[in-house]
Structures are given as structure tokens and as C-alpha cells.
Coordinates of N, CA and C in Angstrom, one line a residue:
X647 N 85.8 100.9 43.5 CA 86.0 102.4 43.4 C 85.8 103.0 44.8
X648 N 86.5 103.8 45.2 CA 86.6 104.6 46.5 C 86.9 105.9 46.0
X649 N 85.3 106.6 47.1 CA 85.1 107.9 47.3 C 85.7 108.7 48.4
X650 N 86.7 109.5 48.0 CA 86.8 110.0 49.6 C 86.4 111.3 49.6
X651 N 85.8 111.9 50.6 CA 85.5 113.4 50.5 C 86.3 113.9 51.3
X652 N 86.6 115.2 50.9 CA 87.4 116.2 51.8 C 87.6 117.4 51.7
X653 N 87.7 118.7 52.5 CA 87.3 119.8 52.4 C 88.7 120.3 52.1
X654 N 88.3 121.1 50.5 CA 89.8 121.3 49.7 C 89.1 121.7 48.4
X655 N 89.9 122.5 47.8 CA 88.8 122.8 46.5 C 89.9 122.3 45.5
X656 N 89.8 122.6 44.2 CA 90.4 122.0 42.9 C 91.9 123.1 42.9
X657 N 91.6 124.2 43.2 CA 92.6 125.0 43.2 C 93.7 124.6 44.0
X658 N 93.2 124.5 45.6 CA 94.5 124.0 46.2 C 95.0 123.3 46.0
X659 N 93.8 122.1 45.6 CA 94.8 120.8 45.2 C 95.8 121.1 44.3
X660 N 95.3 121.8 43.0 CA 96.1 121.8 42.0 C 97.4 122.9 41.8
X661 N 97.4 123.4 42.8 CA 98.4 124.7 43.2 C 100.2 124.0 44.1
X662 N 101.0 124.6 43.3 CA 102.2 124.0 43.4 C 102.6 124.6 45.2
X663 N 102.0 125.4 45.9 CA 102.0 125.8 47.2 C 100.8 125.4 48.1
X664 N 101.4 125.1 49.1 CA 100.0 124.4 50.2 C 99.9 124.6 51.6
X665 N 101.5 125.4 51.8 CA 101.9 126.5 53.1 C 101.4 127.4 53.5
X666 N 100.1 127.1 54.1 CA 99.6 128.6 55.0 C 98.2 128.4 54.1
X667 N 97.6 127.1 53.3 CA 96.4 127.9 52.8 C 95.7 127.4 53.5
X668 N 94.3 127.4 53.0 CA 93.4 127.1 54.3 C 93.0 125.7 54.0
X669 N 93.1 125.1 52.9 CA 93.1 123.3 52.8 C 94.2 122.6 52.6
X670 N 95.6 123.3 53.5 CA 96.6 122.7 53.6 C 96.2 121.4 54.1
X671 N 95.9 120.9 55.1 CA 95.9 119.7 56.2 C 95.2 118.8 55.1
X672 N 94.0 119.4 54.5 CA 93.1 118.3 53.7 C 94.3 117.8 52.0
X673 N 94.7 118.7 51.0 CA 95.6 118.6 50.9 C 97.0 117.9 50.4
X674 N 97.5 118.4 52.1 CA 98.8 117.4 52.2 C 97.7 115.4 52.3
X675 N 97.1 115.2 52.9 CA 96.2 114.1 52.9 C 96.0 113.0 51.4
X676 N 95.6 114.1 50.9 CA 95.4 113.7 49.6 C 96.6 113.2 48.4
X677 N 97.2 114.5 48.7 CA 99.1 113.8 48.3 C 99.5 112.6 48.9
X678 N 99.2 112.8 50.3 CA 100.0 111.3 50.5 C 99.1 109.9 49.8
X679 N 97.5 110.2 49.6 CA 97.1 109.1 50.0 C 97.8 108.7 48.3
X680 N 97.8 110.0 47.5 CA 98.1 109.6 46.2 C 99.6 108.9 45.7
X681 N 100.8 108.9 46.5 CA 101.8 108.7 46.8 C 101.6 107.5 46.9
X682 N 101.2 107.2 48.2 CA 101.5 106.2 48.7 C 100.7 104.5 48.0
X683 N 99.5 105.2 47.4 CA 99.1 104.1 46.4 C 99.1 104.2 44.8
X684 N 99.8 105.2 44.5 CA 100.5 105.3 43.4 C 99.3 105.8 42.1
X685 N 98.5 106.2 42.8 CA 96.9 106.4 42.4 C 96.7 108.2 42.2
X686 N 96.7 108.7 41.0 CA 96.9 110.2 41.2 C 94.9 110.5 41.0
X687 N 94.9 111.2 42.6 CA 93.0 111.7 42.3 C 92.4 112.4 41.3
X688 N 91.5 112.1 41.3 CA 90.6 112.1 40.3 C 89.2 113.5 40.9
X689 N 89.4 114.6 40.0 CA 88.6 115.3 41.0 C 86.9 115.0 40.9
X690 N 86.5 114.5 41.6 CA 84.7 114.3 41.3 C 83.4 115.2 42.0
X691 N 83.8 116.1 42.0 CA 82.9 117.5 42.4 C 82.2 118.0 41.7
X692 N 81.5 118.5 41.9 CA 80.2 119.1 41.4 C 80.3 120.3 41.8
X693 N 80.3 121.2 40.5 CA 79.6 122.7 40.4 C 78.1 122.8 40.1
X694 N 78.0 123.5 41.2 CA 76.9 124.4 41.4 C 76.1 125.7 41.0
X695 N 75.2 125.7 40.1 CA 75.0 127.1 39.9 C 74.7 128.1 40.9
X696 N 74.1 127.5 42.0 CA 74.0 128.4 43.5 C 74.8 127.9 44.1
X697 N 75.5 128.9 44.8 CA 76.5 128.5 46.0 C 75.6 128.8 47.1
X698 N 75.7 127.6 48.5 CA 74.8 127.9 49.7 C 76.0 128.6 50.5
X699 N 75.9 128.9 51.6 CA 76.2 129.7 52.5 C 77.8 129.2 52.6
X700 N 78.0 127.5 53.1 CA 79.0 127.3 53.2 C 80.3 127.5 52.0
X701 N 79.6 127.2 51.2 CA 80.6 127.8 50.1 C 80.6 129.0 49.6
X702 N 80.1 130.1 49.8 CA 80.4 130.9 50.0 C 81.6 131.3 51.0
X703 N 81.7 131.2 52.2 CA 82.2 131.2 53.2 C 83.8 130.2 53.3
X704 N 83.8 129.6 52.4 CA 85.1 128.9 52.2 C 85.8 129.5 51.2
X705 N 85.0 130.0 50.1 CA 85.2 130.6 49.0 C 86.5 132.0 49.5
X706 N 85.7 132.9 50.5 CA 85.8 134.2 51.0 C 87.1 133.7 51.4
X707 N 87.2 132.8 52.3 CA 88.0 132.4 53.4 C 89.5 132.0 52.7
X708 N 89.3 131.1 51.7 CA 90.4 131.1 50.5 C 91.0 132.1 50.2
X709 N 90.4 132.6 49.7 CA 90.5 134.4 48.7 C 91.5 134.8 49.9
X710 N 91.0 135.2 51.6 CA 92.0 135.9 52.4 C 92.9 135.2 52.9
X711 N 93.2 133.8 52.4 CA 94.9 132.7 52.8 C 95.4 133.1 51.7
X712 N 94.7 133.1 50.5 CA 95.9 133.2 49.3 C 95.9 134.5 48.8
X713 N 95.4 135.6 49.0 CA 95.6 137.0 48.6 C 94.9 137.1 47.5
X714 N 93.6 136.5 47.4 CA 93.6 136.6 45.5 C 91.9 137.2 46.4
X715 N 91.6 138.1 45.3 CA 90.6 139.3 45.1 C 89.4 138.1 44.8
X716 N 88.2 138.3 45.8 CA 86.6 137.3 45.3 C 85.8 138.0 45.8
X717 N 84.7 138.2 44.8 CA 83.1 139.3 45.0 C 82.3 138.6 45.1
X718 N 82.3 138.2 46.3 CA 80.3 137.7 46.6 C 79.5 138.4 47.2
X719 N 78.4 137.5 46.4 CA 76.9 138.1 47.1 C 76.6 138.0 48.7
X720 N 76.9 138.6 49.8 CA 76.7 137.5 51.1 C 75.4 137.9 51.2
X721 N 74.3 137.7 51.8 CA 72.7 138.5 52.2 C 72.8 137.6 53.6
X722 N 71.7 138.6 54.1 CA 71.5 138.4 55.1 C 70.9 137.1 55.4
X723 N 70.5 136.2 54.9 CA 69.8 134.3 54.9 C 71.6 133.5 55.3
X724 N 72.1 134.5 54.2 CA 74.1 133.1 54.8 C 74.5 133.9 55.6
X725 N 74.1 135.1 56.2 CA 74.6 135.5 57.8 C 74.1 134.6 58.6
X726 N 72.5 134.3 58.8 CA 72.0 133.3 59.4 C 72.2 132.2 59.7
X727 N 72.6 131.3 58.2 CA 72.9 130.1 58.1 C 74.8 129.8 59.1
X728 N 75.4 130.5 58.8 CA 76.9 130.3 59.5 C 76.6 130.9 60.9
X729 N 76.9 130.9 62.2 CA 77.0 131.3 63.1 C 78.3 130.9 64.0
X730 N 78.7 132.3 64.4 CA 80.0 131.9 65.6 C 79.7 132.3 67.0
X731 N 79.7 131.2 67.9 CA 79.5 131.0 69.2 C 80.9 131.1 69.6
X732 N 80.0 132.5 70.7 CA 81.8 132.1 72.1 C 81.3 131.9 73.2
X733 N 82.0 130.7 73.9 CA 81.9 130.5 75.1 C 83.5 130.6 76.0
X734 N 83.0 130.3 77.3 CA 84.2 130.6 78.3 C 84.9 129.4 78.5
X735 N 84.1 127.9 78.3 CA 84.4 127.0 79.3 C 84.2 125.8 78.1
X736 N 85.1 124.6 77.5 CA 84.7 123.7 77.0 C 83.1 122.9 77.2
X737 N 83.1 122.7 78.4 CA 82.0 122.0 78.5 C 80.5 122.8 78.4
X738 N 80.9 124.5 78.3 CA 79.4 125.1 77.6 C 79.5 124.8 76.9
X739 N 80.5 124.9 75.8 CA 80.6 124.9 74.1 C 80.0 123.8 74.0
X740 N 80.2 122.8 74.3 CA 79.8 121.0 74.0 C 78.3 121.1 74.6
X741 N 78.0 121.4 75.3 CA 76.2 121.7 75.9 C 75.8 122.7 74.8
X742 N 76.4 123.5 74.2 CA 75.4 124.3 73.5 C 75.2 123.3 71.8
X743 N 76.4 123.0 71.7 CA 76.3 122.0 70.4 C 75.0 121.0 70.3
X744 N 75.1 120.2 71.7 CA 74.5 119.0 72.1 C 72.4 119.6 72.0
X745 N 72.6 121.4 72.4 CA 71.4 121.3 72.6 C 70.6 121.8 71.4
X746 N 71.7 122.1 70.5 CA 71.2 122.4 69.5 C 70.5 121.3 68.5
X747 N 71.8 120.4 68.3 CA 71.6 119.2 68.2 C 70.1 118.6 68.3
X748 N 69.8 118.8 69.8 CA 68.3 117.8 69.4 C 67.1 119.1 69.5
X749 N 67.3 120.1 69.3 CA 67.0 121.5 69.3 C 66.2 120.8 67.8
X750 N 67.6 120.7 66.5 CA 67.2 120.8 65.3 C 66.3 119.7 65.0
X751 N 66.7 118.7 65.6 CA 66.0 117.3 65.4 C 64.8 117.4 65.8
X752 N 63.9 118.1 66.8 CA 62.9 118.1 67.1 C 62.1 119.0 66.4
X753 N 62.7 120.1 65.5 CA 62.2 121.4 65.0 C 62.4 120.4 63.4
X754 N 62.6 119.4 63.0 CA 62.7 118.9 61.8 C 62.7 116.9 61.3
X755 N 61.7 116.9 61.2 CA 61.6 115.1 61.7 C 62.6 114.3 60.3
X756 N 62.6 115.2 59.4 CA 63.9 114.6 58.3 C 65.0 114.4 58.1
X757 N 65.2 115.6 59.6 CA 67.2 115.2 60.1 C 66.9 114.0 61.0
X758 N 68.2 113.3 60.9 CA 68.9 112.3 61.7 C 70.2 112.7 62.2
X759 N 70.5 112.1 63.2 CA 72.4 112.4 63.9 C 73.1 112.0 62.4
X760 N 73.2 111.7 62.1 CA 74.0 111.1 60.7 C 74.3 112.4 59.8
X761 N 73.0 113.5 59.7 CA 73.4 114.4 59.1 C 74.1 116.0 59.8
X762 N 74.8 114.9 61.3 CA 75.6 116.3 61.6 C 76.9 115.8 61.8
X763 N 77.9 116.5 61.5 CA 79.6 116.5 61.6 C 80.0 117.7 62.8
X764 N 80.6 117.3 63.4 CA 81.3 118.2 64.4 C 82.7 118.7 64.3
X765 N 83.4 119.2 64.2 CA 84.7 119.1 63.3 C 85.3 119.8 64.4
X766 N 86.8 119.4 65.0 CA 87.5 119.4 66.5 C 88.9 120.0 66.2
X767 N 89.5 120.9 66.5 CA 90.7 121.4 65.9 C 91.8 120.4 67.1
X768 N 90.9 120.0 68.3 CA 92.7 118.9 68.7 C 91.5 117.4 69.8
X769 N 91.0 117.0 68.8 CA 90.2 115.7 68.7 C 90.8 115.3 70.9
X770 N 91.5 115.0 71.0 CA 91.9 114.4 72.3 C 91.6 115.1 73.4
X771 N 91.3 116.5 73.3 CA 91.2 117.0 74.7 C 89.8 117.6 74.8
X772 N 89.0 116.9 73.7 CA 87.4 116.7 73.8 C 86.9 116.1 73.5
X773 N 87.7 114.8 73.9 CA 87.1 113.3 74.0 C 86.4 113.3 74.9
X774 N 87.1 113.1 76.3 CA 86.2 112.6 77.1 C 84.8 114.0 77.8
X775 N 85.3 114.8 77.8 CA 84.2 116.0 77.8 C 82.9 115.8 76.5
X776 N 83.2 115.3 75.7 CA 82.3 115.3 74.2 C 81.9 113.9 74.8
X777 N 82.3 113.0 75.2 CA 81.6 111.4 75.2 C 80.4 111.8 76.4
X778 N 80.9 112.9 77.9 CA 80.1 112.7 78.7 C 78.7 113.6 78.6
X779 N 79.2 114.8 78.1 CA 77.7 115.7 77.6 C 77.0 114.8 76.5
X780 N 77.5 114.2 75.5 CA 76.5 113.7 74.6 C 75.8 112.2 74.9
X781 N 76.7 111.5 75.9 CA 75.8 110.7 76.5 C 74.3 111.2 77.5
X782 N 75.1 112.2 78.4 CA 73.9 112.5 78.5 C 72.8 113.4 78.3
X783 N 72.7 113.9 76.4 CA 71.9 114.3 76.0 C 70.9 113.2 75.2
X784 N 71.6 112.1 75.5 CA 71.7 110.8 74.5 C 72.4 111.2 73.1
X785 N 73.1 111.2 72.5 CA 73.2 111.6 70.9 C 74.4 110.6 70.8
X786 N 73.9 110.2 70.2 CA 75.0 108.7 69.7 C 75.9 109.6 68.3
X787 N 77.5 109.5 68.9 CA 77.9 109.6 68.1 C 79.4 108.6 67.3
X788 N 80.5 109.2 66.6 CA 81.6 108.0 66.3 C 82.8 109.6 66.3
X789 N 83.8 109.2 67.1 CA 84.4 110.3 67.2 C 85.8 109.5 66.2
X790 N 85.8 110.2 65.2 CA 87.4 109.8 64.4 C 88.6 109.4 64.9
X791 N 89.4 109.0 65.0 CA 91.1 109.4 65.4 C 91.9 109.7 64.7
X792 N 92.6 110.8 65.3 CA 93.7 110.8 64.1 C 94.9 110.0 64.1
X793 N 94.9 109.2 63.5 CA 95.5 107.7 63.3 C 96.1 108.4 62.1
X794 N 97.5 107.2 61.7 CA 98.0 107.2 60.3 C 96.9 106.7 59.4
X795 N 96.6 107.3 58.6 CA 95.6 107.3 57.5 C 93.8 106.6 57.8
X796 N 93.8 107.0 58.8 CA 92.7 106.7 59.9 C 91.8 107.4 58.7
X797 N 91.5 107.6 58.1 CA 90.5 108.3 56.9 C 90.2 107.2 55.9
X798 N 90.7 106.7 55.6 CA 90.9 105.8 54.4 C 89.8 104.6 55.0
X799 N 88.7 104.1 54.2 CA 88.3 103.4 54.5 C 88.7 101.6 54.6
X800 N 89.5 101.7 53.6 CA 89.9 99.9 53.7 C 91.1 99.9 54.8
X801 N 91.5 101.3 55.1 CA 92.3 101.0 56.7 C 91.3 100.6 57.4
X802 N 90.2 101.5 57.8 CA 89.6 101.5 58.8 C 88.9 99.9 58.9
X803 N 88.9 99.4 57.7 CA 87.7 97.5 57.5 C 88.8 97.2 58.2
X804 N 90.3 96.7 57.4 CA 91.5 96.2 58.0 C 91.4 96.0 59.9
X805 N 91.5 97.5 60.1 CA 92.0 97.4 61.6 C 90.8 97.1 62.2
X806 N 89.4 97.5 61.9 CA 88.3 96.9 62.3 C 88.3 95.6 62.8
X807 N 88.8 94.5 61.9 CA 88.3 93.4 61.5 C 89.5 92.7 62.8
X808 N 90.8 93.3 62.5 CA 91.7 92.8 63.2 C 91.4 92.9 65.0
X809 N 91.0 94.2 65.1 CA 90.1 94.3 66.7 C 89.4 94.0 67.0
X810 N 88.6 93.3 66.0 CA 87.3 92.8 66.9 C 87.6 91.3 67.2
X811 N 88.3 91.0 66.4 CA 89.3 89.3 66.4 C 90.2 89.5 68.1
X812 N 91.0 90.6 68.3 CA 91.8 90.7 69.1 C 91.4 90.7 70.4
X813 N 90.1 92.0 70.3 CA 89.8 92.2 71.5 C 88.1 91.5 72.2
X814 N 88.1 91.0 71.3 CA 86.6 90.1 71.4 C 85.4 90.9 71.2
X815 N 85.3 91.6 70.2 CA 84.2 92.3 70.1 C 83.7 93.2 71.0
X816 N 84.9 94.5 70.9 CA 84.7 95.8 71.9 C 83.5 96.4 70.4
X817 N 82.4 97.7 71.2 CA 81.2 98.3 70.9 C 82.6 99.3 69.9
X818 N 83.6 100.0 70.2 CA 83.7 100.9 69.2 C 84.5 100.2 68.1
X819 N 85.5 99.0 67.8 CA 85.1 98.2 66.5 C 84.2 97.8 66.0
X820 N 83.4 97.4 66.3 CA 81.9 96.7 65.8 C 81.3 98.1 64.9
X821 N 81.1 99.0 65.8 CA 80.8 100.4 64.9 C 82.1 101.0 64.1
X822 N 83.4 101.4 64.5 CA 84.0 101.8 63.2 C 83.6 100.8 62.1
X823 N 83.7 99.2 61.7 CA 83.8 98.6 60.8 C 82.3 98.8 60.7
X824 N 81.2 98.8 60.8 CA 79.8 99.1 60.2 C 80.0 100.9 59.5
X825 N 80.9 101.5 60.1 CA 80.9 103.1 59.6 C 81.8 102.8 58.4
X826 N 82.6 101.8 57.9 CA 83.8 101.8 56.7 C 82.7 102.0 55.4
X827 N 81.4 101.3 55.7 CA 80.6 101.3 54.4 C 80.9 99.8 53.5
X828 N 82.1 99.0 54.1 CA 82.3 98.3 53.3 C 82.2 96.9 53.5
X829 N 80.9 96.5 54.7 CA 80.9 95.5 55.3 C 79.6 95.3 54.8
X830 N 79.0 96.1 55.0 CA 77.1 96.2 55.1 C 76.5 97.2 54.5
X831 N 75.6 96.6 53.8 CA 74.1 97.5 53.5 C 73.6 98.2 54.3
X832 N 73.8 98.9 55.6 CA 72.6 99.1 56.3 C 72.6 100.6 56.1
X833 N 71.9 101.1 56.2 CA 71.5 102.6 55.9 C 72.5 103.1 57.2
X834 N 72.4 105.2 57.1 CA 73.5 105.6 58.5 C 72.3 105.4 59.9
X835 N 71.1 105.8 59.5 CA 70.0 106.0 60.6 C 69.9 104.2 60.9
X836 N 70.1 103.3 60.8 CA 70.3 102.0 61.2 C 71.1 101.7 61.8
X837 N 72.3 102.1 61.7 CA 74.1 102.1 61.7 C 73.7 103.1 63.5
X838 N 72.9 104.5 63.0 CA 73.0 105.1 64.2 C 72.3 104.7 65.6
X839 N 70.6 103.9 65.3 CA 69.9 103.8 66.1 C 71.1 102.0 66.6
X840 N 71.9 101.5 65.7 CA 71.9 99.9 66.7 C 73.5 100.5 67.4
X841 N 73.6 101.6 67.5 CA 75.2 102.5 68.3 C 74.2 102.9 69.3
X842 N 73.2 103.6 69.3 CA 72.5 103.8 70.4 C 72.3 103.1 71.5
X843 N 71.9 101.8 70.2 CA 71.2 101.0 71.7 C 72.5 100.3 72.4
X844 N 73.2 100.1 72.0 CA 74.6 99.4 72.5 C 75.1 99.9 73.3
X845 N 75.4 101.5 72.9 CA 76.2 102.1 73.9 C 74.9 102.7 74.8
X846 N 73.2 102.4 74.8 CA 73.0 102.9 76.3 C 73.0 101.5 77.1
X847 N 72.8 100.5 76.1 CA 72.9 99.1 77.6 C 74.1 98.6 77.9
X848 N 74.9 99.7 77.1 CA 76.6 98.9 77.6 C 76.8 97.5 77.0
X849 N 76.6 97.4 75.6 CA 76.5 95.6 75.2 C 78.2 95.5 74.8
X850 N 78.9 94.2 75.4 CA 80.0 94.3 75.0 C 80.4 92.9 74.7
X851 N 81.6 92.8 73.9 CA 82.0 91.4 74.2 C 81.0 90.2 73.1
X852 N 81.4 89.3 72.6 CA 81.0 88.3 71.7 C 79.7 87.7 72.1
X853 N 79.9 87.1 73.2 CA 78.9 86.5 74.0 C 77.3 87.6 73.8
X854 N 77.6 88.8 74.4 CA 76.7 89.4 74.0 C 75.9 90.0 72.8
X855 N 76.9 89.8 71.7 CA 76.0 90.5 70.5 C 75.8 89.1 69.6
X856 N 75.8 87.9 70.6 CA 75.2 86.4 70.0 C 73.8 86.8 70.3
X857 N 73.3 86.9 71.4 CA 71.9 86.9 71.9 C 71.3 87.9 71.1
X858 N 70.1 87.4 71.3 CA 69.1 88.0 71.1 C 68.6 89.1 71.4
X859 N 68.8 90.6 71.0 CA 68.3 91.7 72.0 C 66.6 92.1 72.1
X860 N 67.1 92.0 73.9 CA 65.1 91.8 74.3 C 64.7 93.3 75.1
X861 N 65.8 94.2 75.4 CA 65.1 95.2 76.4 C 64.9 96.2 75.2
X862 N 63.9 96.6 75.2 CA 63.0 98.0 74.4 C 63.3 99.2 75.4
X863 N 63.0 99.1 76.9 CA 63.2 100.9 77.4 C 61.9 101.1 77.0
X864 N 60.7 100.1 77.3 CA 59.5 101.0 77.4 C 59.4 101.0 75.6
X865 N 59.5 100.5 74.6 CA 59.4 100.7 73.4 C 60.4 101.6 73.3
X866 N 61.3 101.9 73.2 CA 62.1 103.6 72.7 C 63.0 102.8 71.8
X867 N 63.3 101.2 71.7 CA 63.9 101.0 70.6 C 63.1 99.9 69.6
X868 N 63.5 100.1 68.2 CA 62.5 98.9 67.4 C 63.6 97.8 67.4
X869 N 62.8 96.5 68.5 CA 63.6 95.2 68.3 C 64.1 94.7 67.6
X870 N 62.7 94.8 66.7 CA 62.3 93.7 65.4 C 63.7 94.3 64.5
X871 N 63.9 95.9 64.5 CA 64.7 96.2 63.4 C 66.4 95.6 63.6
X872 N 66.5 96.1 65.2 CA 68.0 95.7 65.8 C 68.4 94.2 65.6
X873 N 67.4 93.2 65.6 CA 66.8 92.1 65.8 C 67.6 91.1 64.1
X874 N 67.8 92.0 63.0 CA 67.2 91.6 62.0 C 68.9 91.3 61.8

């Protein structure tokens, strides 16, 4: 069984027009994936008797792509929770993410990086600006591509598996195929801290993730767990 999430409600889906709404992209996605494996989705969502902020705000957001009339409650708690930043310059906007980022983390010891999504309207021209501020905030992250059906997880095992054969065990195969979910047990905060440590000692290549990993950084990473 394969779960895929994606931001899109029952209506779009199920609405004979998909031009101009606001889960067009998500969507058309889902048509194909249904097309193309002859598999029609299945919707598995959950209603909520409280809507949090973000659904509200997608809700609203709907209502003004498709012309259709919606009364909500907004208060002043989901003004707070949603916020829009303007900056002048890519590289503020990515410093202010970044410092929020361990902003929250330190104001909350139950978040992990795992429970943040950053979502990029043109993925490629904040690559390499997103790789250099978040390296050096440290925040290990896995930046998507948009590939042909680069979403789908048994693509992503597929070409994983085939790259790491090809190219001898480059650090971002090894991590997409541990992100498919369909290799390993390992929880995301395990998934995140052994991306950490990789991409700060630069571990590359077959040879290297044979050995045994021995540098800690002063204790800052658990061996025993990387180790296992």
C-alpha cells in the first residue's frame, strides 16, 4: 500500500476543471499518477472538527480561485500562526528561514528538522543559495527535484538504488533512498542526524561508509547510534 500526500482537497480533485485553481499543480499530479498506473485514488483524509490555521487559509484561498462564497472564523491566534515576510534579496529570505528554524528548535526540544517543509515556487535558482546558508547554519536538509514523477516513492527506491550502483555511493543517493521509506526502519530524526553527520565530514564514496565512523566533534554526534 502507498501513501502519497499532497496539498489538494477532495473538491479539486473531484471537479471536472483544474485551470487556474489553486491545487491545480497537485492535481494534475495525481491524474497522471492515476493514469499512468491505471490505479484511480483513493481519498484518505481526515476531517477535522477544528480547522488549525493552515486550513483555514487554504480553505479562504480556494473559495478566492474558484469564486465560491466561504465564512470563517479567522482570530487573531491564525493571524499569528501564518505569517508573510518580505525581503529584498534571496539570500535574506533564506537567513531569515534558517534562523528561525533553529530559533524554533531551541524555543521547543520536541521539534526536529524533519518536522519542517520549505516549499520553493522555482526549486533550481535556490539551490545552491539554500545549500550554502543552511550549511552554515548547520540544518541538514533533502532538497526534492522536480524530476518526472520524482514524488512517487518506488521511483525514487528505483533510481536510488540504480545511483548508488553507478556512481559508487554519492551522500545524496544514499539519503534519497533512506528518505523513500522503503528501504529501512529508521525513524526521520535518525535518517536526519546520520545526513548530518555525512554531509559535515564530507563522507563519500563506498570505501567510506564501509568503515567504521570514529570522529564525534567533541561528542556532538552519538557514534554508538550512527555506528549501529
Amino acid at each position: 500500500e502507498i501513501v502519497i500526500g499532497a496539498y489538494a482537497s477532495k473538491k479539486a480533485y473531484t471537479s471536472p476543471f483544474s485551470e487556474g485553481n489553486l491545487y491545480q499543480a497537485s492535481v494534475k499530479f495525481l491524474h497522471h499518477l492515476a493514469s499512468k498506473y491505471q490505479t484511480p485514488a483513493q481519498d484518505c483524509s481526515q476531517t477535522h472538527e477544528k480547522m488549525d490555521s493552515f486550513d483555514k487559509a487554504s480553505r479562504l484561498l480556494e473559495s478566492s480561485y474558484d469564486f465560491s462564497e466561504l465564512a470563517l472564523d479567522v482570530d487573531e491566534k491564525d493571524r499569528e500562526n501564518l505569517q508573510i515576510w518580505s525581503c529584498l534579496t534571496q539570500k535574506e529570505e533564506l537567513e531569515l528561514v534558517a534562523r528561525s528554524i533553529r530559533q524554533k528548535l531551541h524555543e521547543n526540544s520536541d521539534l526536529s528538522y524533519k518536522h519542517f517543509r520549505i516549499l520553493l515556487g522555482d526549486v533550481a535558482s535556490y539551490q545552491l543559495s539554500l545549500k550554502t546558508i543552511f550549511d552554515q547554519y548547520q540544518i541538514p536538509f533533502y532538497l526534492g527535484r522536480s524530476e518526472a514523477m520524482a514524488h512517487h516513492p518506488l521511483t525514487q527506491f528505483v533510481e536510488s538504488i540504480l545511483a548508488l550502483k553507478r556512481y559508487r555511493f554519492r551522500q545524496e543517493d544514499l539519503i534519497n533512498l533512506l528518505r523513500t521509506d522503503l528501504y529501512t526502519d529508521l525513524s526521520q530524526s535518525d535518517i536526519d542526524a546520520f545526513e548530518q553527520y555525512i554531509r559535515y565530514l564530507g563522507i563519500n564514496g563506498l570505501p567510506a561508509f564501509q568503515q567504521t565512523f570514529t570522529k564525534s566533534h567533541h561528542g556532538k554526534f552519538n557514534l554508538e547510534r550512527l555506528n549501529v
